[in-house]
Short mmCIF file of C-alpha atoms in Angstrom, two decimals:
data_model
loop_
_atom_site.label_atom_id
_atom_site.label_comp_id
_atom_site.label_asym_id
_atom_site.label_seq_id
_atom_site.Cartn_x
_atom_site.Cartn_y
_atom_site.Cartn_z
CA UNK W 1 1.93 28.82 -7.74
CA UNK W 2 -0.01 26.03 -6.01
CA UNK W 3 1.78 23.71 -3.62
CA UNK W 4 2.20 20.12 -4.87
CA UNK W 5 -0.42 17.79 -3.50
CA UNK W 6 0.98 15.12 -1.18
CA UNK W 7 0.98 11.35 -1.63
CA UNK W 8 -0.73 9.56 1.25
CA UNK W 9 1.07 6.31 2.11
CA UNK W 10 -1.10 3.99 4.19
CA UNK W 11 0.89 1.44 6.19
CA UNK W 12 3.99 3.63 6.39
CA UNK W 13 5.35 1.81 9.45
CA UNK W 14 5.67 -1.53 7.63
CA UNK W 15 8.79 -2.87 5.94
CA UNK W 16 7.71 -1.96 2.41
CA UNK W 17 5.52 1.01 3.33
CA UNK W 18 8.26 2.77 5.27
CA UNK W 19 10.69 2.40 2.39
CA UNK W 20 8.11 3.63 -0.10
CA UNK W 21 7.44 6.69 2.06
CA UNK W 22 11.16 7.44 2.36
CA UNK W 23 11.81 6.86 -1.33
CA UNK W 24 8.98 9.13 -2.46
CA UNK W 25 10.14 11.88 -0.09
CA UNK W 26 13.75 11.48 -1.19
CA UNK W 27 12.56 11.99 -4.77
CA UNK W 28 11.07 15.35 -3.83
CA UNK W 29 7.47 14.40 -3.19
CA UNK W 30 5.54 15.52 -0.16
CA UNK W 31 4.42 12.41 1.75
CA UNK W 32 1.65 11.93 4.30
CA UNK W 33 2.88 8.87 6.20
CA UNK W 34 -0.11 7.15 7.78
CA UNK W 35 0.02 4.40 10.38
CA UNK W 36 -1.95 3.01 13.29
CA UNK W 37 1.16 3.17 15.47
CA UNK W 38 4.18 5.42 15.88
CA UNK W 39 6.25 5.88 12.75
CA UNK W 40 9.82 4.52 12.87
CA UNK W 41 12.54 7.15 13.23
CA UNK W 42 13.88 6.36 9.76
CA UNK W 43 10.62 7.77 8.34
CA UNK W 44 9.93 10.69 10.69
CA UNK W 45 13.39 12.20 10.25
CA UNK W 46 13.02 12.22 6.46
CA UNK W 47 12.47 15.68 5.01
CA UNK W 48 9.14 16.00 3.25
CA UNK W 49 7.28 13.53 5.46
CA UNK W 50 4.17 14.57 7.41
CA UNK W 51 3.10 11.93 9.98
CA UNK W 52 -0.57 10.95 10.15
CA UNK W 53 -1.58 8.68 12.99
CA UNK W 54 -5.01 7.12 13.24
CA UNK W 55 -5.68 3.89 15.18
CA UNK W 56 -8.97 3.43 13.33
CA UNK W 57 -9.45 3.47 9.56
CA UNK W 58 -12.82 5.21 9.85
CA UNK W 59 -11.13 8.16 11.56
CA UNK W 60 -8.31 8.37 9.01
CA UNK W 61 -9.91 10.98 6.70
CA UNK W 62 -10.29 13.41 9.60
CA UNK W 63 -6.72 12.66 10.73
CA UNK W 64 -5.48 13.39 7.20
CA UNK W 65 -7.38 16.68 7.06
CA UNK W 66 -6.05 17.69 10.47
CA UNK W 67 -2.44 16.82 9.57
CA UNK W 68 -2.68 18.75 6.29
CA UNK W 69 -4.15 21.78 8.04
CA UNK W 70 -1.47 21.69 10.73
CA UNK W 71 1.35 21.37 8.17
CA UNK W 72 -0.20 23.93 5.81
CA UNK W 73 -0.31 21.53 2.88
CA UNK W 74 -3.16 20.58 0.53
CA UNK W 75 -5.13 17.36 0.75
CA UNK W 76 -3.54 14.34 -0.92
CA UNK W 77 -3.64 13.90 -4.68
CA UNK W 78 -2.74 10.22 -4.51
CA UNK W 79 -3.02 7.25 -2.16
CA UNK W 80 -0.61 4.32 -1.89
CA UNK W 81 -1.93 1.41 0.19
CA UNK W 82 0.79 -0.85 1.61
CA UNK W 83 -1.36 -2.95 3.93
CA UNK W 84 -0.72 -6.47 5.21
CA UNK W 85 2.52 -8.38 5.16
CA UNK W 86 4.10 -11.78 4.79
CA UNK W 87 3.22 -14.89 6.72
CA UNK W 88 4.52 -18.45 6.57
CA UNK W 89 3.29 -21.40 8.57
CA UNK W 90 1.49 -24.70 8.15
CA UNK W 91 -0.88 -25.90 5.47
CA UNK W 92 -4.29 -24.37 4.92
CA UNK W 93 -6.04 -27.48 6.21
CA UNK W 94 -4.00 -27.27 9.42
CA UNK W 95 -4.40 -23.53 9.86
CA UNK W 96 -6.12 -22.12 12.91
CA UNK W 97 -9.56 -20.69 12.02
CA UNK W 98 -8.90 -17.56 14.05
CA UNK W 99 -5.61 -16.98 12.21
CA UNK W 100 -7.39 -17.42 8.88
CA UNK W 101 -10.04 -14.87 9.86
CA UNK W 102 -7.39 -12.45 11.08
CA UNK W 103 -5.49 -12.74 7.78
CA UNK W 104 -8.64 -12.06 5.77
CA UNK W 105 -9.28 -8.99 7.90
CA UNK W 106 -5.73 -7.61 7.78
CA UNK W 107 -4.83 -8.44 4.18
CA UNK W 108 -8.12 -8.01 2.32
CA UNK W 109 -10.93 -6.38 4.29
CA UNK W 110 -8.51 -3.71 5.54
CA UNK W 111 -7.89 -2.68 1.92
CA UNK W 112 -11.61 -2.26 1.26
CA UNK W 113 -11.99 -0.27 4.48
CA UNK W 114 -9.11 2.01 3.46
CA UNK W 115 -10.51 2.55 -0.03
CA UNK W 116 -13.94 3.38 1.37
CA UNK W 117 -12.42 5.94 3.70
CA UNK W 118 -9.83 7.52 1.44
CA UNK W 119 -11.02 7.37 -2.17
CA UNK W 120 -13.52 10.19 -1.48
CA UNK W 121 -10.55 12.47 -0.67
CA UNK W 122 -9.33 12.11 -4.26
CA UNK W 123 -10.54 13.98 -7.30
CA UNK W 124 -11.11 12.83 -10.88
CA UNK W 125 -7.97 11.33 -12.34
CA UNK W 126 -6.18 11.05 -9.00
CA UNK W 127 -4.43 7.68 -8.51
CA UNK W 128 -5.05 5.11 -5.79
CA UNK W 129 -2.37 2.41 -5.90
CA UNK W 130 -2.57 -0.88 -4.01
CA UNK W 131 0.62 -2.85 -3.38
CA UNK W 132 0.39 -6.63 -3.78
CA UNK W 133 2.89 -9.48 -3.87
CA UNK W 134 3.96 -12.51 -5.87
CA UNK W 135 1.79 -14.85 -3.80
CA UNK W 136 -1.27 -13.25 -5.40
CA UNK W 137 -0.29 -14.90 -8.71
CA UNK W 138 1.59 -17.97 -7.49
CA UNK W 139 0.21 -20.49 -5.03
CA UNK W 140 2.73 -20.79 -2.19
CA UNK W 141 2.69 -23.72 0.21
CA UNK W 142 2.79 -22.55 3.80
CA UNK W 143 1.51 -19.12 2.82
CA UNK W 144 -1.89 -20.16 1.53
CA UNK W 145 -3.78 -17.44 3.34
CA UNK W 146 -1.52 -14.82 1.76
CA UNK W 147 -2.01 -16.30 -1.71
CA UNK W 148 -5.80 -16.40 -1.30
CA UNK W 149 -6.11 -12.88 0.09
CA UNK W 150 -3.63 -11.57 -2.49
CA UNK W 151 -5.69 -13.04 -5.33
CA UNK W 152 -8.79 -11.53 -3.77
CA UNK W 153 -7.03 -8.18 -3.49
CA UNK W 154 -6.20 -8.24 -7.20
CA UNK W 155 -9.88 -8.72 -7.99
CA UNK W 156 -10.86 -6.06 -5.45
CA UNK W 157 -8.75 -3.49 -7.31
CA UNK W 158 -10.30 -4.50 -10.63
CA UNK W 159 -13.81 -4.01 -9.25
CA UNK W 160 -12.89 -0.68 -7.66
CA UNK W 161 -11.52 0.45 -11.01
CA UNK W 162 -14.72 -0.56 -12.83
CA UNK W 163 -16.91 1.14 -10.24
CA UNK W 164 -14.75 4.26 -9.88
CA UNK W 165 -16.39 7.66 -9.93
CA UNK W 166 -13.26 9.16 -11.46
CA UNK W 167 -10.28 8.05 -9.41
CA UNK W 168 -7.65 5.82 -11.05
CA UNK W 169 -7.24 2.47 -9.24
CA UNK W 170 -4.03 0.53 -9.88
CA UNK W 171 -2.31 -2.58 -8.54
CA UNK W 172 1.47 -2.65 -8.20
CA UNK W 173 2.63 -6.27 -7.94
CA UNK W 174 6.06 -6.80 -6.39
CA UNK W 175 6.97 -10.11 -8.00
CA UNK W 176 10.05 -10.81 -5.89
CA UNK W 177 11.27 -10.32 -2.35
CA UNK W 178 12.23 -6.78 -1.41
CA UNK W 179 15.91 -6.63 -0.51
CA UNK W 180 16.70 -6.40 3.17
CA UNK W 181 13.60 -8.25 4.33
CA UNK W 182 14.86 -11.11 6.47
CA UNK W 183 11.47 -12.85 6.45
CA UNK W 184 12.16 -14.12 2.92
CA UNK W 185 14.19 -17.33 2.99
CA UNK W 186 16.83 -17.50 0.27
CA UNK W 187 14.86 -15.69 -2.47
CA UNK W 188 15.82 -16.47 -6.06
CA UNK W 189 15.54 -12.79 -6.98
CA UNK W 190 15.04 -9.52 -5.12
CA UNK W 191 13.82 -6.05 -5.93
CA UNK W 192 15.29 -3.00 -4.26
CA UNK W 193 13.10 -0.38 -2.60
CA UNK W 194 14.32 2.05 -5.29
CA UNK W 195 12.93 -0.23 -8.01
CA UNK W 196 9.59 -0.41 -6.24
CA UNK W 197 9.42 3.37 -5.85
CA UNK W 198 10.38 3.90 -9.50
CA UNK W 199 7.55 1.64 -10.69
CA UNK W 200 5.17 3.31 -8.27
CA UNK W 201 6.05 6.79 -9.57
CA UNK W 202 5.28 5.65 -13.11
CA UNK W 203 1.77 4.73 -11.99
CA UNK W 204 1.31 7.94 -10.03
CA UNK W 205 2.46 10.22 -12.84
CA UNK W 206 0.93 8.63 -15.94
CA UNK W 207 -2.82 9.18 -16.41
CA UNK W 208 -2.76 6.41 -19.02
CA UNK W 209 -0.88 3.93 -16.81
CA UNK W 210 -2.00 0.30 -16.98
CA UNK W 211 -4.32 -1.09 -14.34
CA UNK W 212 -1.63 -3.54 -13.21
CA UNK W 213 2.12 -2.92 -13.08
CA UNK W 214 4.68 -5.58 -12.17
CA UNK W 215 8.11 -4.91 -10.72
#
């Protein structure tokens, strides 16, 4: 019997990414937890998690292959990209140009770089899921750069899906704050990490899953 193919979680040291990695592993999936930096202890001590560290995205495929070979597991059969984060500050017109450029790089270009590097590891029908947030659909004052890059990310996933050579590209939109994240000020609603993981698993497991899933 073949071993189950792992899910590669990119951005596994972040608030959402770390909880996604833990939730998938707790549900019995083998997880390759990828990050530029050291993984937090709450992820590394989780059974079923194989750390993958690569400071540079271009080197990530080789790091994934090496980690799989060392752990004796197959190459990933799915990718979950939890890249970028939340940011709140002044208005767009007052924003620092360097900060704007950095946000474009970290919240949008980084996703394209990851897809370029990792999609070739996947076979026909394998899912590649990008996590996005409510700001991608709703203009948010003080977080304009996040809204703009989020909207761009939604279109990026659509184009990747149209141009796919066989992989399934999906966008999982988390429409509300994730519980426990203190960066969100008095959110009207929250979603638990378990709810996010449940929605994610539906995308991973269903070959006919919609291009966009909201949670």
